[in-house]
Amino acid sequence: MLRYVTTNAGKVREAEEYLDDGSVTQLDFDYTEIQAPTLEPIAARGAREAYRHAGAPVLVDDAGLFVDRLDGFPGPYSAYVEETVGVERVGQLARRGDDPARAAFRCVLAYCDGDPFDASPDPIDRGDRAAAAAVGTDEGDDATDLPVKLFEGVVRGRIVEPRGSGGFGYDPIFEHEGTTFAEMGSTGKNAVSHRGRALAKFTEWYAGR
Ligand code: ITT
Ligand code: NA
């Protein structure tokens, strides 16, 4: 049984809906989130800590909203900014000006089961940037530490006035091809979302490992 490590019920709902086979269970564990400009090292450290805590295979999900004109803010600070500034005011800040406020949602899934992975063929040769990051390019990561596999999903869209009552977090202000994520059900959101895309990469690798 794979532990999906998160304190966020919305993430678990989407992961369970995507995997749909009872193979995951939530591990409500609040791992230490290091300060970093990207999601990968946060997720990788979190996965090692969660694996040591659980003693069983874990999948950590670190996500964020990156607004182009705010140079990627709130990015890795999305949870803190949601709690403090709030979704509506982030939307107002992002929409200031005439251009459409372009943004991306990113999700990084970090898998750790304590086993060393086969390091060949080289992930860079396979064009797998996330896997390349997993094999020791994360700043400060000790190459002798527990190996972590990373899977990234990205979706682009624009920031709009809040619409819809589904989803969670920034979903009401994130529009993708005319529909906000809060106007989609979990299935529709998973088909296009950052989390759905990261889960697709993860499940493909997990099935063939
Ligand atoms: P865990 O760390 O326990 O998993 P969290 O909610 O703190 O839960 P993050 O650290 O990844 O999760 O913070 C991500 C922030 O971005 C947080 O404010 C979420 O509500 C928001 N977020 C993440 N995925 C989202 C999604 O699919 N739709 C809308 N908002 C999302
Ligand atoms: Na968090």
mmCIF file of C-alpha atoms and ligand atoms in Angstrom:
data_model
loop_
_atom_site.group_PDB
_atom_site.id
_atom_site.type_symbol
_atom_site.label_atom_id
_atom_site.label_comp_id
_atom_site.label_asym_id
_atom_site.label_seq_id
_atom_site.Cartn_x
_atom_site.Cartn_y
_atom_site.Cartn_z
ATOM 1 C CA MET A 1 0.000 0.000 0.000
ATOM 2 C CA LEU A 2 1.332 3.364 -1.084
ATOM 3 C CA ARG A 3 1.024 6.294 1.327
ATOM 4 C CA TYR A 4 -0.023 9.576 -0.299
ATOM 5 C CA VAL A 5 1.530 12.068 2.093
ATOM 6 C CA THR A 6 -0.498 15.222 2.546
ATOM 7 C CA THR A 7 -2.567 17.155 5.048
ATOM 8 C CA ASN A 8 -4.741 18.423 2.171
ATOM 9 C CA ALA A 9 -8.020 16.525 1.656
ATOM 10 C CA GLY A 10 -8.450 18.021 -1.836
ATOM 11 C CA LYS A 11 -5.191 16.467 -3.049
ATOM 12 C CA VAL A 12 -6.144 13.036 -1.679
ATOM 13 C CA ARG A 13 -9.566 13.179 -3.337
ATOM 14 C CA GLU A 14 -7.936 13.808 -6.705
ATOM 15 C CA ALA A 15 -5.235 11.161 -6.256
ATOM 16 C CA GLU A 16 -7.793 8.534 -5.206
ATOM 17 C CA GLU A 17 -10.039 9.482 -8.107
ATOM 18 C CA TYR A 18 -7.115 9.201 -10.524
ATOM 19 C CA LEU A 19 -5.730 5.907 -9.240
ATOM 20 C CA ASP A 20 -9.207 4.475 -8.575
ATOM 21 C CA ASP A 21 -7.989 1.067 -7.381
ATOM 22 C CA GLY A 22 -7.616 1.377 -3.619
ATOM 23 C CA SER A 23 -3.820 1.155 -3.940
ATOM 24 C CA VAL A 24 -3.189 4.387 -2.037
ATOM 25 C CA THR A 25 -4.057 5.604 1.397
ATOM 26 C CA GLN A 26 -3.597 9.065 2.895
ATOM 27 C CA LEU A 27 -0.771 9.610 5.323
ATOM 28 C CA ASP A 28 -1.691 12.815 7.134
ATOM 29 C CA PHE A 29 1.893 13.768 7.972
ATOM 30 C CA ASP A 30 3.133 17.360 8.040
ATOM 31 C CA TYR A 31 6.730 16.973 6.834
ATOM 32 C CA THR A 32 9.191 19.846 7.166
ATOM 33 C CA GLU A 33 8.920 22.199 4.179
ATOM 34 C CA ILE A 34 12.338 23.686 3.527
ATOM 35 C CA GLN A 35 12.523 27.147 1.917
ATOM 36 C CA ALA A 36 13.491 26.795 -1.726
ATOM 37 C CA PRO A 37 12.704 28.627 -4.986
ATOM 38 C CA THR A 38 11.477 25.424 -6.670
ATOM 39 C CA LEU A 39 9.169 22.574 -5.628
ATOM 40 C CA GLU A 40 11.565 19.680 -6.354
ATOM 41 C CA PRO A 41 13.896 19.901 -3.348
ATOM 42 C CA ILE A 42 10.943 20.558 -1.024
ATOM 43 C CA ALA A 43 9.184 17.414 -2.246
ATOM 44 C CA ALA A 44 12.381 15.328 -2.250
ATOM 45 C CA ARG A 45 13.279 16.206 1.341
ATOM 46 C CA GLY A 46 9.667 15.689 2.369
ATOM 47 C CA ALA A 47 9.597 12.220 0.808
ATOM 48 C CA ARG A 48 12.734 11.125 2.672
ATOM 49 C CA GLU A 49 11.362 12.418 5.966
ATOM 50 C CA ALA A 50 7.964 10.800 5.348
ATOM 51 C CA TYR A 51 9.575 7.473 4.378
ATOM 52 C CA ARG A 52 11.642 7.471 7.567
ATOM 53 C CA HIS A 53 8.477 8.257 9.517
ATOM 54 C CA ALA A 54 6.269 5.660 7.820
ATOM 55 C CA GLY A 55 8.758 2.867 7.088
ATOM 56 C CA ALA A 56 6.741 2.194 3.931
ATOM 57 C CA PRO A 57 6.650 3.552 0.360
ATOM 58 C CA VAL A 58 5.500 7.182 0.242
ATOM 59 C CA LEU A 59 4.429 9.689 -2.382
ATOM 60 C CA VAL A 60 4.702 13.366 -1.429
ATOM 61 C CA ASP A 61 2.742 15.984 -3.422
ATOM 62 C CA ASP A 62 4.105 19.523 -3.440
ATOM 63 C CA ALA A 63 2.246 22.035 -5.583
ATOM 64 C CA GLY A 64 1.934 25.737 -6.256
ATOM 65 C CA LEU A 65 0.548 28.509 -8.419
ATOM 66 C CA PHE A 66 3.109 30.463 -10.459
ATOM 67 C CA VAL A 67 1.908 33.831 -11.844
ATOM 68 C CA ASP A 68 3.985 35.018 -14.822
ATOM 69 C CA ARG A 69 3.781 38.751 -14.159
ATOM 70 C CA LEU A 70 4.612 38.227 -10.482
ATOM 71 C CA ASP A 71 7.788 36.366 -11.496
ATOM 72 C CA GLY A 72 6.323 33.045 -10.408
ATOM 73 C CA PHE A 73 4.908 34.226 -7.069
ATOM 74 C CA PRO A 74 3.460 32.671 -4.913
ATOM 75 C CA GLY A 75 5.106 29.465 -6.275
ATOM 76 C CA PRO A 76 6.571 27.380 -3.441
ATOM 77 C CA TYR A 77 5.004 29.819 -0.962
ATOM 78 C CA SER A 78 1.450 29.176 -2.234
ATOM 79 C CA ALA A 79 0.180 27.525 0.955
ATOM 80 C CA TYR A 80 1.497 30.298 3.203
ATOM 81 C CA VAL A 81 0.128 32.989 0.865
ATOM 82 C CA GLU A 82 -3.286 31.283 0.671
ATOM 83 C CA GLU A 83 -3.458 31.290 4.485
ATOM 84 C CA THR A 84 -2.282 34.872 4.893
ATOM 85 C CA VAL A 85 -3.173 36.975 1.817
ATOM 86 C CA GLY A 86 -5.983 34.708 0.594
ATOM 87 C CA VAL A 87 -7.005 33.456 -2.842
ATOM 88 C CA GLU A 88 -9.165 36.472 -3.805
ATOM 89 C CA ARG A 89 -6.430 39.015 -3.133
ATOM 90 C CA VAL A 90 -3.826 36.941 -4.962
ATOM 91 C CA GLY A 91 -6.256 37.023 -7.881
ATOM 92 C CA GLN A 92 -6.633 40.816 -7.658
ATOM 93 C CA LEU A 93 -2.873 41.282 -7.495
ATOM 94 C CA ALA A 94 -2.309 38.983 -10.481
ATOM 95 C CA ARG A 95 -5.032 40.585 -12.624
ATOM 96 C CA ARG A 96 -3.800 44.160 -12.185
ATOM 97 C CA GLY A 97 -3.200 45.605 -15.672
ATOM 98 C CA ASP A 98 -4.820 44.848 -19.007
ATOM 99 C CA ASP A 99 -3.091 41.699 -20.223
ATOM 100 C CA PRO A 100 -4.524 38.339 -19.340
ATOM 101 C CA ALA A 101 -2.765 37.237 -16.169
ATOM 102 C CA ARG A 102 -0.984 34.153 -17.376
ATOM 103 C CA ALA A 103 -0.052 31.555 -14.800
ATOM 104 C CA ALA A 104 0.864 27.912 -14.307
ATOM 105 C CA PHE A 105 0.018 25.336 -11.714
ATOM 106 C CA ARG A 106 2.859 22.952 -10.960
ATOM 107 C CA CYS A 107 2.844 19.699 -9.028
ATOM 108 C CA VAL A 108 5.873 17.633 -8.074
ATOM 109 C CA LEU A 109 5.328 14.093 -6.819
ATOM 110 C CA ALA A 110 8.255 12.603 -4.912
ATOM 111 C CA TYR A 111 8.403 8.837 -4.418
ATOM 112 C CA CYS A 112 10.627 7.140 -1.860
ATOM 113 C CA ASP A 113 10.633 3.473 -0.865
ATOM 114 C CA GLY A 114 14.126 3.201 0.569
ATOM 115 C CA ASP A 115 15.427 1.090 -2.342
ATOM 116 C CA PRO A 116 18.233 2.330 -4.577
ATOM 117 C CA PHE A 117 17.040 2.882 -8.149
ATOM 118 C CA ASP A 118 18.775 1.667 -11.259
ATOM 119 C CA ALA A 119 20.752 4.737 -12.273
ATOM 120 C CA SER A 120 21.001 3.707 -15.944
ATOM 121 C CA PRO A 121 20.076 4.649 -18.571
ATOM 122 C CA ASP A 122 20.943 8.216 -17.747
ATOM 123 C CA PRO A 123 17.730 10.212 -17.125
ATOM 124 C CA ILE A 124 19.143 13.184 -19.042
ATOM 125 C CA ASP A 125 19.492 10.927 -22.113
ATOM 126 C CA ARG A 126 15.854 9.959 -21.664
ATOM 127 C CA GLY A 127 14.963 13.664 -21.524
ATOM 128 C CA ASP A 128 13.589 13.148 -18.028
ATOM 129 C CA ARG A 129 14.510 16.370 -16.275
ATOM 130 C CA ALA A 130 12.608 15.511 -13.113
ATOM 131 C CA ALA A 131 14.370 12.164 -12.829
ATOM 132 C CA ALA A 132 17.686 13.880 -13.465
ATOM 133 C CA ALA A 133 16.964 16.158 -10.530
ATOM 134 C CA ALA A 134 16.221 13.062 -8.462
ATOM 135 C CA VAL A 135 19.638 11.552 -8.960
ATOM 136 C CA GLY A 136 21.574 14.116 -7.030
ATOM 137 C CA THR A 137 21.348 17.555 -8.594
ATOM 138 C CA ASP A 138 19.084 18.864 -5.842
ATOM 139 C CA GLU A 139 20.990 21.495 -3.974
ATOM 140 C CA GLY A 140 22.232 20.268 -0.637
ATOM 141 C CA ASP A 141 21.097 16.686 -1.209
ATOM 142 C CA ASP A 142 23.615 14.117 -0.161
ATOM 143 C CA ALA A 143 24.212 11.579 -2.945
ATOM 144 C CA THR A 144 24.436 8.876 -0.281
ATOM 145 C CA ASP A 145 20.990 9.768 1.085
ATOM 146 C CA LEU A 146 17.816 7.851 0.255
ATOM 147 C CA PRO A 147 16.991 7.965 -3.466
ATOM 148 C CA VAL A 148 13.845 9.818 -4.504
ATOM 149 C CA LYS A 149 12.063 9.727 -7.875
ATOM 150 C CA LEU A 150 10.409 12.977 -9.006
ATOM 151 C CA PHE A 151 7.480 13.418 -11.411
ATOM 152 C CA GLU A 152 6.411 16.890 -12.497
ATOM 153 C CA GLY A 153 3.114 18.046 -13.968
ATOM 154 C CA VAL A 154 2.436 21.542 -15.295
ATOM 155 C CA VAL A 155 -0.697 23.185 -16.661
ATOM 156 C CA ARG A 156 -0.942 26.710 -18.036
ATOM 157 C CA GLY A 157 -3.931 28.989 -17.720
ATOM 158 C CA ARG A 158 -4.955 32.455 -16.653
ATOM 159 C CA ILE A 159 -6.055 34.131 -13.460
ATOM 160 C CA VAL A 160 -9.681 35.286 -13.532
ATOM 161 C CA GLU A 161 -12.390 36.507 -11.137
ATOM 162 C CA PRO A 162 -13.371 33.573 -8.870
ATOM 163 C CA ARG A 163 -15.883 31.149 -10.426
ATOM 164 C CA GLY A 164 -17.123 27.728 -9.327
ATOM 165 C CA SER A 165 -17.446 25.869 -6.050
ATOM 166 C CA GLY A 166 -15.533 22.623 -6.655
ATOM 167 C CA GLY A 167 -11.886 21.799 -6.083
ATOM 168 C CA PHE A 168 -9.849 23.615 -3.451
ATOM 169 C CA GLY A 169 -7.249 26.316 -2.926
ATOM 170 C CA TYR A 170 -6.664 28.519 -5.957
ATOM 171 C CA ASP A 171 -9.041 26.545 -8.232
ATOM 172 C CA PRO A 172 -11.750 29.278 -8.458
ATOM 173 C CA ILE A 173 -9.310 31.821 -9.954
ATOM 174 C CA PHE A 174 -7.481 29.471 -12.362
ATOM 175 C CA GLU A 175 -9.039 29.200 -15.802
ATOM 176 C CA HIS A 176 -7.969 26.597 -18.339
ATOM 177 C CA GLU A 177 -9.487 26.756 -21.828
ATOM 178 C CA GLY A 178 -12.469 28.777 -20.630
ATOM 179 C CA THR A 179 -13.297 26.781 -17.494
ATOM 180 C CA THR A 180 -11.982 27.354 -13.987
ATOM 181 C CA PHE A 181 -10.693 24.325 -12.088
ATOM 182 C CA ALA A 182 -13.443 24.972 -9.510
ATOM 183 C CA GLU A 183 -16.026 24.529 -12.311
ATOM 184 C CA MET A 184 -14.673 21.050 -13.180
ATOM 185 C CA GLY A 185 -15.271 17.831 -11.297
ATOM 186 C CA SER A 186 -12.260 15.823 -10.049
ATOM 187 C CA THR A 187 -12.279 13.678 -13.195
ATOM 188 C CA GLY A 188 -12.307 16.656 -15.547
ATOM 189 C CA LYS A 189 -9.656 18.457 -13.525
ATOM 190 C CA ASN A 190 -7.425 15.351 -13.396
ATOM 191 C CA ALA A 191 -7.597 15.053 -17.184
ATOM 192 C CA VAL A 192 -5.798 18.392 -17.634
ATOM 193 C CA SER A 193 -4.320 19.406 -14.285
ATOM 194 C CA HIS A 194 -0.771 19.608 -12.995
ATOM 195 C CA ARG A 195 -1.595 16.839 -10.486
ATOM 196 C CA GLY A 196 -3.245 14.625 -13.128
ATOM 197 C CA ARG A 197 -0.205 15.021 -15.385
ATOM 198 C CA ALA A 198 2.237 14.232 -12.578
ATOM 199 C CA LEU A 199 0.122 11.200 -11.572
ATOM 200 C CA ALA A 200 0.145 9.987 -15.190
ATOM 201 C CA LYS A 201 3.955 10.050 -15.253
ATOM 202 C CA PHE A 202 4.154 8.406 -11.846
ATOM 203 C CA THR A 203 1.713 5.571 -12.648
ATOM 204 C CA GLU A 204 3.475 4.829 -15.945
ATOM 205 C CA TRP A 205 6.808 4.488 -14.139
ATOM 206 C CA TYR A 206 5.315 2.643 -11.137
ATOM 207 C CA ALA A 207 3.639 0.032 -13.346
ATOM 208 C CA GLY A 208 6.858 -0.667 -15.258
ATOM 209 C CA ARG A 209 9.415 -0.553 -12.432
HETATM 210 P P1 ITT B 1 0.455 19.373 2.119
HETATM 211 O O1 ITT B 1 1.750 20.140 2.078
HETATM 212 O O2 ITT B 1 0.177 18.762 3.440
HETATM 213 O O3 ITT B 1 0.347 18.388 0.996
HETATM 214 P P2 ITT B 1 -0.688 21.922 1.422
HETATM 215 O O4 ITT B 1 -2.089 22.356 1.138
HETATM 216 O O5 ITT B 1 0.106 22.720 2.396
HETATM 217 O O6 ITT B 1 -0.760 20.406 1.880
HETATM 218 P P3 ITT B 1 1.331 22.552 -0.554
HETATM 219 O O7 ITT B 1 2.371 22.744 0.475
HETATM 220 O O8 ITT B 1 1.686 21.798 -1.783
HETATM 221 O O9 ITT B 1 0.055 21.806 0.039
HETATM 222 O O10 ITT B 1 0.745 23.966 -0.928
HETATM 223 C C1 ITT B 1 0.144 24.172 -2.130
HETATM 224 C C2 ITT B 1 -0.731 25.390 -2.094
HETATM 225 O O11 ITT B 1 -1.300 25.497 -3.379
HETATM 226 C C3 ITT B 1 -1.899 25.295 -1.110
HETATM 227 O O12 ITT B 1 -2.311 26.607 -0.800
HETATM 228 C C4 ITT B 1 -2.944 24.585 -1.943
HETATM 229 O O13 ITT B 1 -4.263 24.913 -1.533
HETATM 230 C C5 ITT B 1 -2.650 25.128 -3.329
HETATM 231 N N1 ITT B 1 -2.882 24.088 -4.331
HETATM 232 C C6 ITT B 1 -2.166 22.949 -4.542
HETATM 233 N N2 ITT B 1 -2.703 22.214 -5.510
HETATM 234 C C7 ITT B 1 -3.779 22.891 -5.932
HETATM 235 C C8 ITT B 1 -4.763 22.645 -6.879
HETATM 236 O O14 ITT B 1 -4.775 21.525 -7.574
HETATM 237 N N3 ITT B 1 -5.723 23.542 -7.046
HETATM 238 C C9 ITT B 1 -5.741 24.688 -6.323
HETATM 239 N N4 ITT B 1 -4.867 25.000 -5.392
HETATM 240 C C10 ITT B 1 -3.875 24.103 -5.192
HETATM 241 NA NA NA B 2 2.300 22.117 2.887
#
